[in-house]
Amino acid sequence: MKIFIDTADVDEIREAAKLGVLDGVTTNPSLVAKTGRKMREVLEDICELVPGPVSAEVLSLELDGMLREARELAAIAPNIVIKLPLTADGIRATKHLTDDGVRTNVTLCFSPLQALIAAKAGATYISPFVGRLDDVGHDGMDLIAQLVEIYGNYDFDTQILVASVRTPTHVLEAVRLGADVATLPYAVIGRLLQHPLTDIGIERFLADAKKIPTS
Ligand code: E4P
């Protein structure tokens, strides 16, 4: 499974990239707003740091505006992926961009049938929001299981990008289900590495190492 970082904070991306396991980045308007910086500047910096796919979201809600923004965003760097909302216009834009060879990430997916339409439009990625489903009393990971089944039944090329991830458990379930990508907040990436027994083990080894005769 590929690991993307879900942030527009360049410092977080730089830190996470140091691990050497980062495959890409997803941003959204809320994440860019948090930085207090201009969208274009943030995206330019991110694309310089990470060679993998960097999702940049359009703000327009109608087809022509989406396609105009998509062209502007795609001109920033070759690794930009155009993120579009799962609406009728978003699907039409996805189809246009796919036909033009532009990679897309269809976002705000909350149902398997939405995901079916996105795949038929040729989306490169579909972003089901697991955390936001959990927030309203559904099981977000159930949606991932359904997408894995449906896309597998028909050999769709669209990659399942698990989004709105809040916990390491989401990541564990995503990887067990065979999702293609999970996009993780910086804090969750850190938590994947941690285990108290690792810390205790290191302490013990270092304490015992002091007992090893040096001469
Ligand atoms: C990423 O592509 C999504 O925009 C993001 O994961 C949404 O996360 P949130 O539900 O925590 O805002």
Tab-separated table of C-alpha atoms and ligand atoms in Angstrom:
chain	number	residue	atom	x	y	z
A	1	MET	CA	0.000	0.000	0.000
A	2	LYS	CA	1.259	3.452	-0.876
A	3	ILE	CA	1.503	6.034	1.897
A	4	PHE	CA	0.584	9.646	1.169
A	5	ILE	CA	0.695	12.469	3.703
A	6	ASP	CA	-2.506	14.466	4.167
A	7	THR	CA	-1.291	17.993	4.821
A	8	ALA	CA	-0.318	21.272	3.164
A	9	ASP	CA	2.278	22.026	5.844
A	10	VAL	CA	5.641	21.977	4.084
A	11	ASP	CA	7.579	21.389	7.322
A	12	GLU	CA	5.503	18.283	8.084
A	13	ILE	CA	6.043	17.007	4.546
A	14	ARG	CA	9.806	17.637	4.764
A	15	GLU	CA	9.982	15.714	8.082
A	16	ALA	CA	7.850	12.810	6.842
A	17	ALA	CA	9.831	12.592	3.584
A	18	LYS	CA	13.001	11.974	5.622
A	19	LEU	CA	11.661	8.507	6.489
A	20	GLY	CA	12.039	7.589	2.819
A	21	VAL	CA	8.651	5.863	2.642
A	22	LEU	CA	6.443	8.710	1.469
A	23	ASP	CA	4.782	8.076	-1.889
A	24	GLY	CA	2.718	11.245	-2.335
A	25	VAL	CA	0.719	14.099	-0.832
A	26	THR	CA	-2.937	15.074	-0.634
A	27	THR	CA	-4.124	18.597	0.087
A	28	ASN	CA	-7.552	20.182	0.328
A	29	PRO	CA	-8.716	23.801	0.727
A	30	SER	CA	-9.034	23.473	4.519
A	31	LEU	CA	-5.464	22.174	4.835
A	32	VAL	CA	-4.091	24.969	2.610
A	33	ALA	CA	-6.072	27.598	4.566
A	34	LYS	CA	-4.403	26.396	7.798
A	35	THR	CA	-0.980	27.319	6.382
A	36	GLY	CA	-1.980	30.989	5.853
A	37	ARG	CA	-0.161	30.866	2.502
A	38	LYS	CA	-1.264	31.190	-1.123
A	39	MET	CA	-2.431	27.941	-2.751
A	40	ARG	CA	-0.032	28.173	-5.701
A	41	GLU	CA	3.030	28.864	-3.522
A	42	VAL	CA	2.223	25.964	-1.210
A	43	LEU	CA	1.749	23.572	-4.124
A	44	GLU	CA	4.969	24.681	-5.815
A	45	ASP	CA	6.908	23.996	-2.599
A	46	ILE	CA	5.265	20.613	-2.066
A	47	CYS	CA	5.888	19.484	-5.650
A	48	GLU	CA	9.564	20.359	-5.279
A	49	LEU	CA	9.840	18.293	-2.101
A	50	VAL	CA	7.950	15.189	-3.209
A	51	PRO	CA	8.331	13.624	-6.662
A	52	GLY	CA	5.194	11.474	-6.221
A	53	PRO	CA	1.592	12.505	-6.907
A	54	VAL	CA	0.408	15.720	-5.188
A	55	SER	CA	-3.371	16.213	-5.131
A	56	ALA	CA	-4.583	19.794	-5.588
A	57	GLU	CA	-8.301	20.513	-5.320
A	58	VAL	CA	-10.390	22.718	-7.606
A	59	LEU	CA	-12.763	25.191	-5.957
A	60	SER	CA	-15.206	25.702	-8.808
A	61	LEU	CA	-18.493	23.787	-8.736
A	62	GLU	CA	-19.255	23.913	-12.452
A	63	LEU	CA	-17.586	22.083	-15.320
A	64	ASP	CA	-15.977	24.978	-17.197
A	65	GLY	CA	-14.532	26.473	-14.023
A	66	MET	CA	-13.233	23.074	-12.920
A	67	LEU	CA	-11.493	22.506	-16.236
A	68	ARG	CA	-9.997	26.017	-16.201
A	69	GLU	CA	-8.667	25.529	-12.647
A	70	ALA	CA	-7.439	22.038	-13.527
A	71	ARG	CA	-5.348	23.472	-16.368
A	72	GLU	CA	-3.877	26.132	-14.054
A	73	LEU	CA	-3.090	23.612	-11.313
A	74	ALA	CA	-1.631	21.056	-13.734
A	75	ALA	CA	0.732	23.752	-15.056
A	76	ILE	CA	2.360	24.059	-11.591
A	77	ALA	CA	4.239	20.762	-11.863
A	78	PRO	CA	3.994	17.425	-13.697
A	79	ASN	CA	3.205	15.548	-10.458
A	80	ILE	CA	0.009	17.491	-9.728
A	81	VAL	CA	-3.141	15.346	-9.586
A	82	ILE	CA	-6.423	17.228	-9.996
A	83	LYS	CA	-8.823	16.708	-7.116
A	84	LEU	CA	-12.502	17.067	-7.974
A	85	PRO	CA	-15.641	16.744	-5.856
A	86	LEU	CA	-17.970	13.791	-6.388
A	87	THR	CA	-20.758	15.745	-8.096
A	88	ALA	CA	-22.207	15.507	-11.597
A	89	ASP	CA	-19.923	18.310	-12.804
A	90	GLY	CA	-16.981	16.753	-10.968
A	91	ILE	CA	-17.589	13.464	-12.770
A	92	ARG	CA	-17.919	15.207	-16.143
A	93	ALA	CA	-14.655	17.050	-15.477
A	94	THR	CA	-13.011	13.764	-14.464
A	95	LYS	CA	-14.014	12.193	-17.779
A	96	HIS	CA	-12.709	15.195	-19.773
A	97	LEU	CA	-9.402	15.262	-17.895
A	98	THR	CA	-8.955	11.491	-18.124
A	99	ASP	CA	-9.504	11.657	-21.884
A	100	ASP	CA	-6.821	14.381	-21.998
A	101	GLY	CA	-4.373	12.198	-20.035
A	102	VAL	CA	-4.598	14.239	-16.795
A	103	ARG	CA	-4.574	12.310	-13.502
A	104	THR	CA	-7.546	12.890	-11.185
A	105	ASN	CA	-8.536	12.239	-7.577
A	106	VAL	CA	-12.299	12.200	-7.021
A	107	THR	CA	-12.907	13.331	-3.469
A	108	LEU	CA	-15.703	13.441	-0.884
A	109	CYS	CA	-16.826	9.885	-1.639
A	110	PHE	CA	-19.227	8.419	0.923
A	111	SER	CA	-20.930	5.554	-0.930
A	112	PRO	CA	-19.959	2.594	-3.133
A	113	LEU	CA	-22.220	3.749	-5.964
A	114	GLN	CA	-20.565	7.158	-6.036
A	115	ALA	CA	-17.264	5.295	-6.313
A	116	LEU	CA	-18.616	3.169	-9.169
A	117	ILE	CA	-19.448	6.286	-11.207
A	118	ALA	CA	-16.021	7.815	-10.496
A	119	ALA	CA	-14.311	4.629	-11.711
A	120	LYS	CA	-16.432	4.569	-14.869
A	121	ALA	CA	-15.364	8.175	-15.528
A	122	GLY	CA	-11.752	6.970	-15.388
A	123	ALA	CA	-10.667	8.569	-12.095
A	124	THR	CA	-7.063	7.761	-11.213
A	125	TYR	CA	-7.929	7.782	-7.486
A	126	ILE	CA	-11.156	7.645	-5.502
A	127	SER	CA	-11.048	9.180	-2.016
A	128	PRO	CA	-13.544	7.601	0.401
A	129	PHE	CA	-13.623	9.585	3.675
A	130	VAL	CA	-13.569	6.969	6.438
A	131	GLY	CA	-13.205	9.266	9.463
A	132	ARG	CA	-16.112	11.489	8.485
A	133	LEU	CA	-18.312	8.387	8.068
A	134	ASP	CA	-17.276	7.172	11.523
A	135	ASP	CA	-18.161	10.642	12.846
A	136	VAL	CA	-21.800	10.191	11.829
A	137	GLY	CA	-22.177	6.673	13.222
A	138	HIS	CA	-21.283	4.596	10.144
A	139	ASP	CA	-18.280	2.299	9.819
A	140	GLY	CA	-15.998	4.059	7.324
A	141	MET	CA	-13.925	0.943	6.748
A	142	ASP	CA	-17.033	-0.956	5.566
A	143	LEU	CA	-17.037	1.386	2.587
A	144	ILE	CA	-13.420	0.461	1.819
A	145	ALA	CA	-14.299	-3.260	1.927
A	146	GLN	CA	-17.161	-2.652	-0.518
A	147	LEU	CA	-14.945	-0.661	-2.893
A	148	VAL	CA	-12.235	-3.334	-2.873
A	149	GLU	CA	-14.901	-5.906	-3.779
A	150	ILE	CA	-16.625	-3.815	-6.467
A	151	TYR	CA	-13.465	-2.555	-8.173
A	152	GLY	CA	-12.032	-6.088	-8.040
A	153	ASN	CA	-15.178	-7.567	-9.629
A	154	TYR	CA	-14.733	-5.391	-12.705
A	155	ASP	CA	-10.962	-4.809	-12.759
A	156	PHE	CA	-11.351	-1.034	-12.579
A	157	ASP	CA	-7.987	0.750	-12.710
A	158	THR	CA	-9.100	3.456	-10.257
A	159	GLN	CA	-6.995	3.292	-7.099
A	160	ILE	CA	-8.702	3.313	-3.703
A	161	LEU	CA	-7.158	6.135	-1.677
A	162	VAL	CA	-8.336	5.871	1.930
A	163	ALA	CA	-8.866	9.440	3.164
A	164	SER	CA	-10.025	11.172	6.347
A	165	VAL	CA	-7.838	8.750	8.285
A	166	ARG	CA	-7.770	9.460	12.004
A	167	THR	CA	-6.128	6.445	13.671
A	168	PRO	CA	-3.524	3.717	13.125
A	169	THR	CA	-6.448	1.243	13.216
A	170	HIS	CA	-7.794	2.805	10.018
A	171	VAL	CA	-4.384	2.175	8.436
A	172	LEU	CA	-4.230	-1.427	9.660
A	173	GLU	CA	-7.681	-2.175	8.263
A	174	ALA	CA	-6.853	-0.413	4.976
A	175	VAL	CA	-3.728	-2.490	4.445
A	176	ARG	CA	-5.531	-5.738	5.386
A	177	LEU	CA	-8.306	-4.969	2.922
A	178	GLY	CA	-5.789	-4.279	0.157
A	179	ALA	CA	-6.508	-0.569	-0.376
A	180	ASP	CA	-4.077	0.965	-2.884
A	181	VAL	CA	-3.207	4.101	-0.902
A	182	ALA	CA	-3.875	5.644	2.504
A	183	THR	CA	-3.342	9.344	3.048
A	184	LEU	CA	-2.289	10.021	6.616
A	185	PRO	CA	-2.054	13.094	8.810
A	186	TYR	CA	1.503	13.697	10.017
A	187	ALA	CA	0.613	12.618	13.583
A	188	VAL	CA	-0.744	9.269	12.400
A	189	ILE	CA	2.448	8.531	10.436
A	190	GLY	CA	4.392	9.040	13.676
A	191	ARG	CA	2.072	6.738	15.613
A	192	LEU	CA	2.560	3.883	13.115
A	193	LEU	CA	6.157	3.624	14.256
A	194	GLN	CA	5.602	3.688	17.981
A	195	HIS	CA	5.348	0.722	20.322
A	196	PRO	CA	6.063	0.816	24.078
A	197	LEU	CA	7.793	-2.577	23.910
A	198	THR	CA	10.230	-1.167	21.356
A	199	ASP	CA	11.117	1.660	23.776
A	200	ILE	CA	11.442	-0.739	26.732
A	201	GLY	CA	13.521	-3.110	24.594
A	202	ILE	CA	15.944	-0.331	23.610
A	203	GLU	CA	16.274	0.768	27.259
A	204	ARG	CA	17.082	-2.798	28.335
A	205	PHE	CA	19.583	-3.393	25.536
A	206	LEU	CA	21.370	-0.140	26.345
A	207	ALA	CA	21.420	-0.961	30.084
A	208	ASP	CA	22.800	-4.453	29.377
A	209	ALA	CA	25.323	-3.079	26.890
A	210	LYS	CA	26.911	-1.153	29.738
A	211	LYS	CA	27.658	-4.521	31.419
A	212	ILE	CA	29.642	-5.784	28.427
A	213	PRO	CA	33.363	-5.777	29.272
A	214	THR	CA	35.267	-3.455	26.986
A	215	SER	CA	38.724	-4.963	27.606
B	1	E4P	C1	-7.775	14.068	1.709
B	1	E4P	O1	-7.720	13.853	0.540
B	1	E4P	C2	-9.012	14.535	2.386
B	1	E4P	O2	-9.359	15.814	1.949
B	1	E4P	C3	-8.786	14.499	3.875
B	1	E4P	O3	-8.274	13.218	4.202
B	1	E4P	C4	-10.027	14.810	4.685
B	1	E4P	O4	-9.736	14.577	6.034
B	1	E4P	P1	-10.653	15.112	7.243
B	1	E4P	O5	-11.968	14.399	7.169
B	1	E4P	O6	-9.889	14.766	8.478
B	1	E4P	O7	-10.816	16.605	7.035
